[in-house]
Amino acid sequence: MSREELLSKLAQAVIDGEPEDAEELAKQALEQGLDPLECINEGLTAGMTRVGELFSCGDYFLPDLIIGGEAMKTALAILEPALMGDQQRNVLGRVVLGTVEGDLHEIGKTLVGTLLTANGFQVTDIGIDKPAADFIAAIKETSATLVGASALLTTTMTQQKKLIEALVEAGLRDQVKVLVGGAPVTATWADQIGADGYAEDAISAVALAKQLVGA
Ligand code: B12
């Protein structure tokens, strides 16, 4: 199968919600020497974007989102270890990462964590639906200097603001740089809530994190 064909089939497996196909195609892509990051961006994420569009226009329903997410996660489980190959030994910085309270979207956040880890950051992923208090506990526990908060819903973006307020209250705001991201998040929003940076995808999240720690 050609590279283009494989990438488009990976996207289609997510659109059709076929975890087994997605897994098989991901294995095949690695065997054929395709770049795992390209498979994620041009295959899986492209498919997920389409799922979102179909949901927006009412052609897809919640179960379609769930099964599309499952297909993407199954393929990521095959591709992510291949991304870890070029992991560096020096720790560039410690990061606490999570999806904010009320928000169950985990795929993008996890991908950001994987790429940060692959690029030399020590990542503590606290999971999804996490209140500010959980981010703060993890920052204290790990002495992290970076915190990443993911929000995929317009209704949960406000939790990123709450997190920054809670950091100020806890006296930790000067210790950590705050990165925000997620589909509805913008650079303007990041500025507005006083975050230190915004990145639109996992690759730019790595560049931003490096910049913030001066690496
Ligand atoms: C899959 C999915 C789900 C799955 C999630 C499964 C899972 N295990 O994660 C499930 C079924 C749970 C779900 C539920 C819901 N969803 Co939903 N979902 C999606 C969908 C289709 C894809 C999200 C995804 O995984 N994308 C792929 C990843 C790779 O991209 P990403 O998440 O954007 O992450 C990248 C960047 O944003 C960035 N990034 C992400 N986080 C961070 C963090 C930091 C610090 C940084 C720097 C960068 C960064 O880097 C990532 C990697 O490149 C989106 C559509 C879309 N286009 O986003 C809708 C979408 C986000 N969902 C939507 C909705 C409405 C819902 C529900 C309310 C539906 C319902 N009626 O119940 C519920 C809410 C549940 C909840 N409380 O959270 C809407 C949100 C609308 C809005 N603006 O508020 C969207 C946009 C669909 C739509 N077009 O209407 N969803």
Coordinates of N, CA and C and ligand atoms in Angstrom, one line a residue:
M1 N 0.8 -1.2 0.0 CA 0.0 0.0 0.0 C 0.9 1.2 0.0
S2 N 0.5 2.3 -0.8 CA 1.3 3.5 -0.8 C 1.2 4.3 0.5
R3 N 2.1 5.2 0.7 CA 2.0 6.0 1.9 C 0.7 6.8 2.0
E4 N 0.3 7.4 0.9 CA -1.0 8.2 0.9 C -2.2 7.3 1.2
E5 N -2.1 6.1 0.6 CA -3.2 5.2 0.8 C -3.4 4.8 2.3
L6 N -2.2 4.5 2.9 CA -2.2 4.1 4.3 C -2.7 5.2 5.2
L7 N -2.2 6.4 4.9 CA -2.7 7.6 5.7 C -4.2 7.8 5.6
S8 N -4.7 7.7 4.4 CA -6.1 7.9 4.2 C -6.9 6.8 4.8
K9 N -6.4 5.6 4.8 CA -7.1 4.4 5.4 C -7.1 4.6 6.9
L10 N -6.0 5.1 7.5 CA -5.9 5.4 8.9 C -7.0 6.4 9.3
A11 N -7.1 7.4 8.5 CA -8.1 8.5 8.8 C -9.5 7.8 8.7
Q12 N -9.7 7.0 7.7 CA -11.0 6.4 7.4 C -11.4 5.5 8.6
A13 N -10.4 4.7 9.1 CA -10.7 3.8 10.3 C -11.2 4.6 11.5
V14 N -10.7 5.8 11.7 CA -11.2 6.7 12.8 C -12.6 7.2 12.4
I15 N -12.8 7.6 11.2 CA -14.1 8.1 10.8 C -15.2 7.0 10.9
D16 N -14.8 5.8 10.5 CA -15.7 4.7 10.5 C -15.8 4.1 11.9
G17 N -14.9 4.5 12.8 CA -14.9 3.9 14.2 C -14.6 2.4 14.2
E18 N -13.4 2.1 13.6 CA -13.0 0.7 13.5 C -11.7 0.5 14.2
P19 N -11.7 0.3 15.5 CA -10.4 0.2 16.2 C -9.5 -0.9 15.7
E20 N -10.1 -2.1 15.3 CA -9.2 -3.2 14.8 C -8.5 -2.8 13.6
D21 N -9.2 -2.2 12.6 CA -8.6 -1.7 11.4 C -7.5 -0.7 11.7
A22 N -7.8 0.2 12.6 CA -6.9 1.3 12.9 C -5.6 0.7 13.5
E23 N -5.7 -0.3 14.3 CA -4.6 -1.0 15.0 C -3.7 -1.7 13.9
E24 N -4.4 -2.4 13.0 CA -3.8 -3.2 12.0 C -3.0 -2.2 11.0
L25 N -3.7 -1.1 10.6 CA -3.1 -0.2 9.7 C -1.9 0.5 10.4
A26 N -2.0 0.8 11.7 CA -0.8 1.4 12.4 C 0.4 0.5 12.4
K27 N 0.1 -0.8 12.6 CA 1.2 -1.8 12.6 C 1.9 -1.8 11.2
Q28 N 1.0 -1.8 10.2 CA 1.5 -1.9 8.8 C 2.3 -0.6 8.5
A29 N 1.8 0.5 8.9 CA 2.5 1.8 8.6 C 3.9 1.7 9.2
L30 N 4.1 1.2 10.5 CA 5.4 1.2 11.1 C 6.3 0.2 10.3
E31 N 5.7 -1.0 9.9 CA 6.4 -2.0 9.2 C 7.0 -1.4 7.9
Q32 N 6.2 -0.5 7.3 CA 6.6 0.1 6.0 C 7.5 1.3 6.2
G33 N 7.8 1.6 7.5 CA 8.8 2.6 7.7 C 8.2 4.0 7.7
L34 N 6.9 4.2 7.8 CA 6.3 5.5 7.8 C 6.6 6.2 9.1
D35 N 6.7 7.5 9.1 CA 6.9 8.3 10.3 C 5.7 8.3 11.2
P36 N 5.9 7.8 12.4 CA 4.7 7.7 13.3 C 4.0 9.0 13.5
L37 N 4.7 10.1 13.5 CA 4.1 11.4 13.8 C 3.2 11.8 12.6
E38 N 3.7 11.5 11.4 CA 2.9 11.8 10.2 C 1.6 10.9 10.2
C39 N 1.8 9.7 10.7 CA 0.6 8.8 10.7 C -0.5 9.4 11.7
I40 N 0.0 10.0 12.8 CA -0.9 10.6 13.8 C -1.5 11.9 13.2
N41 N -0.6 12.8 12.6 CA -1.2 14.0 12.2 C -2.0 14.0 10.9
E42 N -1.4 13.3 9.9 CA -2.1 13.3 8.6 C -3.1 12.1 8.5
G43 N -3.0 11.1 9.3 CA -4.0 10.0 9.3 C -5.0 10.2 10.4
L44 N -4.6 9.8 11.6 CA -5.6 9.8 12.7 C -6.2 11.1 13.1
T45 N -5.4 12.2 13.2 CA -6.0 13.5 13.6 C -6.9 14.0 12.5
A46 N -6.5 13.8 11.2 CA -7.3 14.2 10.1 C -8.7 13.5 10.2
G47 N -8.7 12.2 10.5 CA -9.9 11.5 10.7 C -10.7 12.0 11.8
M48 N -10.1 12.3 12.9 CA -10.8 12.8 14.1 C -11.4 14.2 13.8
T49 N -10.7 15.0 13.0 CA -11.3 16.3 12.7 C -12.5 16.1 11.9
R50 N -12.5 15.2 11.0 CA -13.7 14.9 10.1 C -14.9 14.4 11.0
V51 N -14.5 13.5 12.0 CA -15.6 13.1 12.9 C -16.2 14.3 13.6
G52 N -15.4 15.2 14.1 CA -15.9 16.4 14.7 C -16.8 17.2 13.8
E53 N -16.4 17.3 12.5 CA -17.3 18.0 11.6 C -18.6 17.3 11.4
L54 N -18.5 16.0 11.3 CA -19.8 15.2 11.0 C -20.7 15.3 12.3
F55 N -20.1 15.4 13.4 CA -20.9 15.6 14.7 C -21.5 17.0 14.7
S56 N -20.7 18.0 14.3 CA -21.2 19.4 14.3 C -22.4 19.5 13.4
C57 N -22.4 18.9 12.2 CA -23.5 19.1 11.3 C -24.6 18.1 11.5
G58 N -24.5 17.3 12.6 CA -25.7 16.4 13.0 C -25.7 15.1 12.3
D59 N -24.7 14.8 11.5 CA -24.7 13.4 10.8 C -24.2 12.4 11.8
Y60 N -23.3 12.8 12.7 CA -22.8 11.8 13.7 C -23.4 12.1 15.1
F61 N -23.4 11.1 15.9 CA -23.9 11.3 17.3 C -22.9 10.9 18.3
L62 N -23.2 11.0 19.6 CA -22.2 10.7 20.6 C -21.5 9.4 20.5
P63 N -22.2 8.3 20.2 CA -21.5 7.0 20.1 C -20.5 7.0 19.0
D64 N -20.7 7.8 17.9 CA -19.7 7.9 16.8 C -18.4 8.6 17.3
L65 N -18.6 9.6 18.2 CA -17.4 10.3 18.8 C -16.7 9.3 19.7
I66 N -17.4 8.5 20.4 CA -16.8 7.5 21.4 C -16.0 6.5 20.6
I67 N -16.6 5.9 19.6 CA -16.0 4.8 18.8 C -14.8 5.4 18.0
G68 N -15.0 6.6 17.5 CA -13.9 7.3 16.7 C -12.7 7.5 17.7
G69 N -13.0 7.9 18.9 CA -11.9 8.1 19.9 C -11.2 6.8 20.2
E70 N -12.0 5.7 20.3 CA -11.4 4.4 20.6 C -10.5 4.0 19.5
A71 N -10.9 4.2 18.2 CA -10.1 3.8 17.1 C -8.8 4.6 17.1
M72 N -8.9 5.9 17.4 CA -7.7 6.7 17.5 C -6.7 6.2 18.6
K73 N -7.3 5.9 19.8 CA -6.5 5.5 20.9 C -5.8 4.2 20.6
T74 N -6.5 3.2 20.0 CA -6.0 1.9 19.7 C -4.7 2.1 18.8
A75 N -4.9 2.9 17.8 CA -3.7 3.1 16.8 C -2.6 3.9 17.5
L76 N -3.0 4.8 18.4 CA -1.9 5.6 19.1 C -1.1 4.7 20.0
A77 N -1.8 3.6 20.6 CA -1.0 2.7 21.4 C 0.1 2.0 20.7
I78 N -0.1 1.8 19.4 CA 0.9 1.2 18.5 C 2.0 2.2 18.1
L79 N 1.5 3.5 17.8 CA 2.4 4.5 17.2 C 3.3 5.2 18.3
E80 N 2.7 5.4 19.5 CA 3.4 6.2 20.5 C 4.7 5.6 20.9
P81 N 4.8 4.3 21.2 CA 6.1 3.8 21.6 C 7.2 4.1 20.5
A82 N 6.8 4.1 19.3 CA 7.8 4.4 18.2 C 8.3 5.8 18.3
L83 N 7.4 6.7 18.8 CA 7.8 8.1 19.0 C 8.8 8.3 20.1
M84 N 8.8 7.4 21.0 CA 9.6 7.5 22.2 C 11.1 7.1 21.9
G85 N 11.3 6.6 20.7 CA 12.6 6.1 20.3 C 13.7 7.1 20.5
D86 N 13.5 8.4 20.2 CA 14.5 9.4 20.2 C 14.5 10.1 21.6
Q87 N 14.0 9.5 22.6 CA 14.0 10.1 23.9 C 15.4 10.5 24.4
Q88 N 15.5 11.7 24.9 CA 16.8 12.2 25.4 C 17.0 11.8 26.8
R89 N 18.2 11.8 27.3 CA 18.5 11.4 28.7 C 18.4 12.6 29.6
N90 N 18.8 13.8 29.2 CA 18.8 15.0 30.1 C 17.3 15.4 30.3
V91 N 16.9 15.6 31.5 CA 15.5 16.1 31.7 C 15.5 17.6 31.5
L92 N 14.7 18.1 30.5 CA 14.7 19.5 30.2 C 13.8 20.3 31.2
G93 N 12.8 19.5 31.8 CA 11.9 20.2 32.8 C 10.9 19.2 33.2
R94 N 10.2 19.6 34.3 CA 9.2 18.7 34.8 C 7.8 19.4 34.6
V95 N 6.9 18.6 34.0 CA 5.6 19.1 33.6 C 4.5 18.4 34.2
V96 N 3.5 19.1 34.7 CA 2.3 18.5 35.2 C 1.2 18.8 34.1
L97 N 0.6 17.7 33.6 CA -0.3 17.8 32.5 C -1.7 17.2 32.8
G98 N -2.7 17.9 32.5 CA -4.0 17.3 32.7 C -5.1 18.0 31.9
T99 N -6.3 17.3 31.8 CA -7.5 17.9 31.2 C -8.3 18.5 32.4
V100 N -8.8 19.7 32.2 CA -9.4 20.4 33.3 C -10.8 19.8 33.8
E101 N -11.2 20.3 34.9 CA -12.4 19.8 35.5 C -13.6 19.9 34.5
G102 N -14.4 18.8 34.5 CA -15.6 18.9 33.7 C -15.4 18.4 32.2
D103 N -14.2 18.1 31.9 CA -13.8 17.8 30.5 C -13.2 16.4 30.5
L104 N -13.8 15.6 29.6 CA -13.4 14.2 29.5 C -12.5 13.9 28.3
H105 N -12.1 14.9 27.5 CA -11.3 14.7 26.3 C -9.8 14.4 26.7
E106 N -9.3 13.3 26.3 CA -8.0 12.9 26.8 C -7.0 12.7 25.7
I107 N -7.4 12.5 24.4 CA -6.5 12.1 23.4 C -5.4 13.2 23.1
G108 N -5.8 14.4 22.9 CA -4.9 15.5 22.6 C -3.9 15.7 23.7
K109 N -4.5 15.7 24.9 CA -3.6 16.0 26.1 C -2.6 14.9 26.2
T110 N -3.0 13.6 26.0 CA -2.0 12.5 26.1 C -1.0 12.6 25.0
L111 N -1.4 13.0 23.8 CA -0.4 13.2 22.7 C 0.6 14.2 23.1
V112 N 0.2 15.3 23.7 CA 1.1 16.4 24.1 C 2.1 15.8 25.1
G113 N 1.6 15.0 26.0 CA 2.5 14.4 27.0 C 3.5 13.4 26.4
T114 N 3.0 12.7 25.4 CA 3.9 11.7 24.7 C 5.1 12.5 24.0
L115 N 4.7 13.5 23.3 CA 5.8 14.2 22.6 C 6.7 15.0 23.5
L116 N 6.1 15.5 24.6 CA 7.0 16.2 25.6 C 8.0 15.2 26.2
T117 N 7.5 14.0 26.5 CA 8.3 13.0 27.1 C 9.4 12.6 26.1
A118 N 9.0 12.4 24.8 CA 9.9 12.0 23.8 C 11.0 13.0 23.6
N119 N 10.7 14.3 23.9 CA 11.7 15.3 23.7 C 12.4 15.7 25.0
G120 N 12.3 14.9 26.0 CA 13.2 15.1 27.2 C 12.5 15.7 28.4
F121 N 11.2 15.9 28.4 CA 10.6 16.4 29.6 C 10.1 15.3 30.4
Q122 N 10.0 15.5 31.7 CA 9.5 14.5 32.6 C 8.0 14.9 32.9
V123 N 7.1 14.1 32.4 CA 5.7 14.5 32.4 C 4.9 13.7 33.5
T124 N 4.2 14.4 34.3 CA 3.2 13.7 35.2 C 1.9 14.0 34.7
D125 N 1.2 13.0 34.1 CA -0.1 13.2 33.5 C -1.1 12.8 34.6
I126 N -1.9 13.8 35.0 CA -2.8 13.6 36.1 C -4.2 13.1 35.6
G127 N -4.3 13.1 34.3 CA -5.6 12.5 33.7 C -6.6 13.6 33.3
I128 N -7.9 13.1 33.2 CA -8.9 14.0 32.7 C -9.8 14.5 33.9
D129 N -10.6 15.5 33.6 CA -11.6 16.0 34.6 C -11.0 16.3 35.9
K130 N -9.9 17.1 35.9 CA -9.2 17.4 37.1 C -9.3 18.8 37.6
P131 N -9.8 19.0 38.8 CA -9.9 20.3 39.4 C -8.5 20.9 39.6
A132 N -8.5 22.2 39.8 CA -7.2 23.0 40.0 C -6.5 22.4 41.2
A133 N -7.2 21.9 42.2 CA -6.5 21.4 43.4 C -5.6 20.2 43.1
D134 N -6.1 19.4 42.1 CA -5.3 18.2 41.7 C -4.0 18.6 41.0
F135 N -4.1 19.7 40.1 CA -2.9 20.2 39.4 C -1.9 20.7 40.5
I136 N -2.5 21.4 41.4 CA -1.6 22.0 42.4 C -0.9 21.0 43.3
A137 N -1.6 19.9 43.7 CA -1.0 18.9 44.5 C 0.1 18.2 43.7
A138 N -0.1 18.0 42.4 CA 0.9 17.3 41.6 C 2.1 18.3 41.4
I139 N 1.9 19.6 41.2 CA 3.0 20.5 41.1 C 3.9 20.5 42.3
K140 N 3.2 20.5 43.5 CA 3.9 20.5 44.8 C 4.7 19.2 44.9
E141 N 4.1 18.1 44.5 CA 4.7 16.7 44.7 C 5.9 16.6 43.8
T142 N 5.9 17.1 42.6 CA 6.9 16.9 41.6 C 7.9 18.1 41.4
S143 N 7.6 19.2 42.1 CA 8.3 20.4 41.9 C 8.4 20.8 40.5
A144 N 7.3 20.6 39.8 CA 7.2 21.0 38.3 C 7.4 22.5 38.1
T145 N 8.0 22.8 37.0 CA 8.1 24.2 36.6 C 7.2 24.6 35.4
L146 N 6.5 23.6 34.9 CA 5.6 23.8 33.8 C 4.3 23.1 34.1
V147 N 3.2 23.7 33.8 CA 1.9 23.0 33.9 C 1.1 23.2 32.6
G148 N 0.6 22.1 32.1 CA -0.2 22.1 30.9 C -1.7 21.8 31.1
A149 N -2.6 22.7 30.7 CA -4.0 22.4 31.0 C -4.7 22.3 29.6
S150 N -5.4 21.2 29.4 CA -6.1 21.0 28.2 C -7.6 21.2 28.4
A151 N -8.3 21.8 27.4 CA -9.7 22.0 27.5 C -10.3 21.9 26.1
L152 N -11.2 21.1 25.9 CA -11.8 20.9 24.5 C -13.2 21.5 24.4
L153 N -13.7 22.0 25.4 CA -15.1 22.5 25.4 C -15.1 24.0 25.7
T154 N -15.9 24.7 25.0 CA -16.0 26.2 25.3 C -16.4 26.4 26.8
T155 N -17.2 25.4 27.3 CA -17.7 25.5 28.7 C -16.6 25.2 29.7
T156 N -15.5 24.5 29.3 CA -14.5 24.1 30.3 C -13.2 25.0 30.2
M157 N -13.2 25.8 29.1 CA -12.0 26.7 29.0 C -11.9 27.6 30.2
T158 N -13.0 27.9 30.8 CA -12.9 28.8 32.0 C -12.2 28.2 33.1
Q159 N -12.1 26.9 33.1 CA -11.3 26.2 34.2 C -9.8 26.4 34.1
Q160 N -9.4 26.8 32.8 CA -8.0 27.1 32.7 C -7.7 28.4 33.4
K161 N -8.7 29.3 33.3 CA -8.5 30.6 34.1 C -8.6 30.3 35.6
K162 N -9.5 29.5 36.0 CA -9.6 29.1 37.4 C -8.3 28.5 37.9
L163 N -7.6 27.7 37.1 CA -6.4 27.1 37.5 C -5.3 28.2 37.8
I164 N -5.3 29.2 36.9 CA -4.3 30.2 37.1 C -4.6 31.0 38.4
E165 N -5.9 31.3 38.6 CA -6.2 32.0 39.8 C -5.9 31.1 41.0
A166 N -6.1 29.8 40.9 CA -5.8 29.0 42.1 C -4.2 28.9 42.3
L167 N -3.5 29.0 41.2 CA -2.0 29.0 41.4 C -1.5 30.2 42.1
V168 N -2.2 31.4 41.7 CA -1.8 32.6 42.4 C -2.1 32.5 43.9
E169 N -3.3 32.0 44.2 CA -3.8 31.8 45.6 C -2.9 30.9 46.4
A170 N -2.4 29.9 45.7 CA -1.5 28.9 46.4 C -0.1 29.4 46.5
G171 N 0.2 30.6 45.9 CA 1.6 31.2 46.0 C 2.5 30.4 45.0
L172 N 2.0 29.8 44.0 CA 2.8 29.0 43.1 C 3.0 29.6 41.7
R173 N 2.3 30.7 41.5 CA 2.3 31.3 40.1 C 3.7 31.6 39.6
D174 N 4.6 32.1 40.5 CA 5.9 32.4 40.1 C 6.8 31.2 39.8
Q175 N 6.4 30.0 40.4 CA 7.2 28.8 40.2 C 6.9 28.1 38.9
V176 N 5.7 28.3 38.4 CA 5.3 27.5 37.2 C 4.9 28.4 36.0
K177 N 5.3 27.9 34.8 CA 4.8 28.5 33.6 C 3.6 27.7 33.2
V178 N 2.5 28.5 32.8 CA 1.3 27.8 32.4 C 1.1 27.7 30.9
L179 N 0.9 26.5 30.4 CA 0.6 26.3 29.0 C -0.8 25.9 28.8
V180 N -1.5 26.5 27.9 CA -2.9 26.0 27.7 C -3.1 25.6 26.2
G181 N -4.0 24.7 26.0 CA -4.3 24.2 24.7 C -5.6 23.5 24.6
G182 N -6.0 23.0 23.4 CA -7.2 22.3 23.2 C -8.0 23.0 22.1
A183 N -8.8 22.3 21.4 CA -9.4 22.8 20.1 C -10.0 24.2 20.2
P184 N -10.8 24.6 21.2 CA -11.4 25.9 21.2 C -10.4 27.0 21.8
V185 N -9.3 26.6 22.3 CA -8.4 27.6 22.9 C -7.6 28.4 21.8
T186 N -7.3 29.6 22.1 CA -6.6 30.5 21.2 C -5.5 31.3 21.9
A187 N -4.6 31.9 21.2 CA -3.6 32.7 21.8 C -4.2 33.9 22.5
T188 N -5.3 34.4 21.9 CA -5.9 35.5 22.6 C -6.5 35.1 23.9
W189 N -7.1 33.9 24.0 CA -7.6 33.5 25.3 C -6.5 33.3 26.3
A190 N -5.4 32.7 25.8 CA -4.2 32.5 26.7 C -3.8 33.8 27.3
D191 N -3.7 34.8 26.4 CA -3.3 36.2 26.9 C -4.3 36.7 27.9
Q192 N -5.5 36.6 27.5 CA -6.6 37.1 28.4 C -6.6 36.6 29.8
I193 N -6.3 35.3 29.9 CA -6.3 34.7 31.3 C -4.9 34.7 31.9
G194 N -3.9 35.3 31.3 CA -2.6 35.4 31.9 C -1.8 34.1 31.8
A195 N -2.1 33.3 30.8 CA -1.2 32.1 30.7 C 0.1 32.5 30.1
D196 N 1.1 31.6 30.2 CA 2.4 31.9 29.6 C 2.5 31.5 28.2
G197 N 1.6 30.7 27.7 CA 1.7 30.3 26.3 C 0.6 29.4 25.9
Y198 N 0.4 29.4 24.6 CA -0.6 28.5 23.9 C 0.0 27.8 22.8
A199 N -0.3 26.6 22.6 CA 0.1 25.9 21.4 C -1.0 25.2 20.7
E200 N -1.1 25.2 19.4 CA -2.2 24.6 18.7 C -2.1 23.1 18.5
D201 N -0.9 22.5 18.6 CA -0.8 21.1 18.5 C 0.4 20.6 19.3
A202 N 0.6 19.3 19.3 CA 1.6 18.7 20.2 C 3.0 19.1 19.8
I203 N 3.2 19.3 18.5 CA 4.6 19.6 18.1 C 4.9 21.0 18.5
S204 N 4.0 22.0 18.3 CA 4.3 23.3 18.8 C 4.3 23.4 20.3
A205 N 3.6 22.5 21.0 CA 3.6 22.5 22.5 C 5.0 22.2 22.9
V206 N 5.7 21.3 22.2 CA 7.1 20.9 22.6 C 8.0 22.2 22.4
A207 N 7.8 22.8 21.3 CA 8.7 24.0 21.0 C 8.4 25.1 22.0
L208 N 7.1 25.3 22.4 CA 6.8 26.3 23.4 C 7.4 25.9 24.8
A209 N 7.3 24.6 25.2 CA 7.8 24.2 26.5 C 9.3 24.4 26.5
K210 N 10.0 24.1 25.4 CA 11.4 24.3 25.4 C 11.8 25.8 25.5
Q211 N 11.0 26.6 24.8 CA 11.3 28.1 24.9 C 11.1 28.6 26.3
L212 N 10.0 28.0 27.0 CA 9.7 28.5 28.3 C 10.7 28.1 29.4
V213 N 11.4 26.9 29.1 CA 12.4 26.5 30.1 C 13.8 27.0 29.6
G214 N 13.8 27.7 28.5 CA 15.1 28.2 28.0 C 16.0 27.1 27.4
A215 N 15.4 26.1 26.9 CA 16.2 25.0 26.3 C 16.5 25.2 24.9
Ligands
B12_1 C1 -13.3 12.4 20.4 C2 -14.2 13.4 20.9 C3 -14.9 13.2 22.1 C4 -14.7 11.9 22.9 C5 -13.4 12.0 23.7 C6 -12.8 10.6 23.8 C7 -11.5 10.6 24.5 N1 -11.2 9.5 25.1 O1 -10.8 11.6 24.6 C8 -16.0 11.9 23.8 C9 -17.0 10.9 23.2 C10 -15.7 11.5 25.3 C11 -16.5 13.3 23.6 C12 -17.5 13.8 24.5 C13 -18.0 15.1 24.3 N2 -17.8 16.0 23.3 CO1 -16.3 15.8 22.2 N3 -15.1 15.6 20.6 C14 -14.3 14.7 20.2 C15 -13.6 15.1 18.9 C16 -14.4 14.5 17.8 C17 -12.2 14.9 18.8 C18 -11.2 15.3 19.9 C19 -9.9 14.7 19.7 O2 -9.5 13.8 20.3 N4 -9.1 15.3 18.7 C20 -7.8 14.7 18.3 C21 -6.7 15.4 19.2 C22 -5.3 14.9 18.7 O3 -6.7 16.8 19.0 P1 -7.0 17.8 20.2 O4 -7.8 17.2 21.3 O5 -7.5 19.1 19.7 O6 -5.5 18.1 20.8 C23 -4.5 18.7 20.1 C24 -4.5 20.3 20.3 O7 -5.7 20.8 20.6 C25 -3.4 20.5 21.3 N5 -3.7 20.4 22.7 C26 -4.7 19.7 23.4 N6 -4.5 19.8 24.7 C27 -3.5 20.6 24.9 C28 -2.9 21.0 26.1 C29 -1.8 21.9 26.1 C30 -1.2 22.3 27.4 C31 -1.3 22.3 24.8 C32 -0.2 23.2 24.8 C33 -1.9 21.8 23.6 C34 -2.9 21.0 23.7 O8 -2.5 19.5 21.0 C35 -3.2 18.3 20.7 C36 -2.4 17.3 19.9 O9 -2.0 17.9 18.6 C37 -13.9 16.7 19.0 C38 -13.8 17.4 17.6 C39 -12.6 18.2 17.4 N7 -12.4 18.6 16.2 O10 -11.8 18.6 18.3 C40 -15.2 16.7 19.7 C41 -15.6 18.0 20.5 C42 -14.4 18.6 21.2 N8 -16.6 17.5 21.5 C43 -17.6 18.3 21.6 C44 -18.7 18.0 22.4 C45 -19.9 19.0 22.3 C46 -18.7 16.9 23.3 C47 -19.8 16.6 24.3 C48 -20.4 17.8 25.1 C49 -20.9 15.8 23.5 C50 -22.2 15.5 24.3 N9 -23.3 15.9 23.7 O11 -22.2 14.8 25.3 C51 -19.1 15.6 25.2 C52 -18.5 16.3 26.4 C53 -17.9 15.3 27.4 C54 -17.1 16.0 28.4 N10 -17.7 16.4 29.6 O12 -15.9 16.3 28.2 C55 -17.5 19.6 20.7 C56 -17.1 20.8 21.6 C57 -17.8 22.0 21.2 C58 -17.3 23.2 22.0 N11 -16.6 24.1 21.3 O13 -17.6 23.3 23.1 C59 -16.4 19.1 19.6 C60 -15.5 20.3 19.1 C61 -17.2 18.4 18.5 C62 -18.1 19.4 17.7 N12 -17.6 19.8 16.5 O14 -19.1 19.8 18.1 N13 -15.9 13.9 22.6

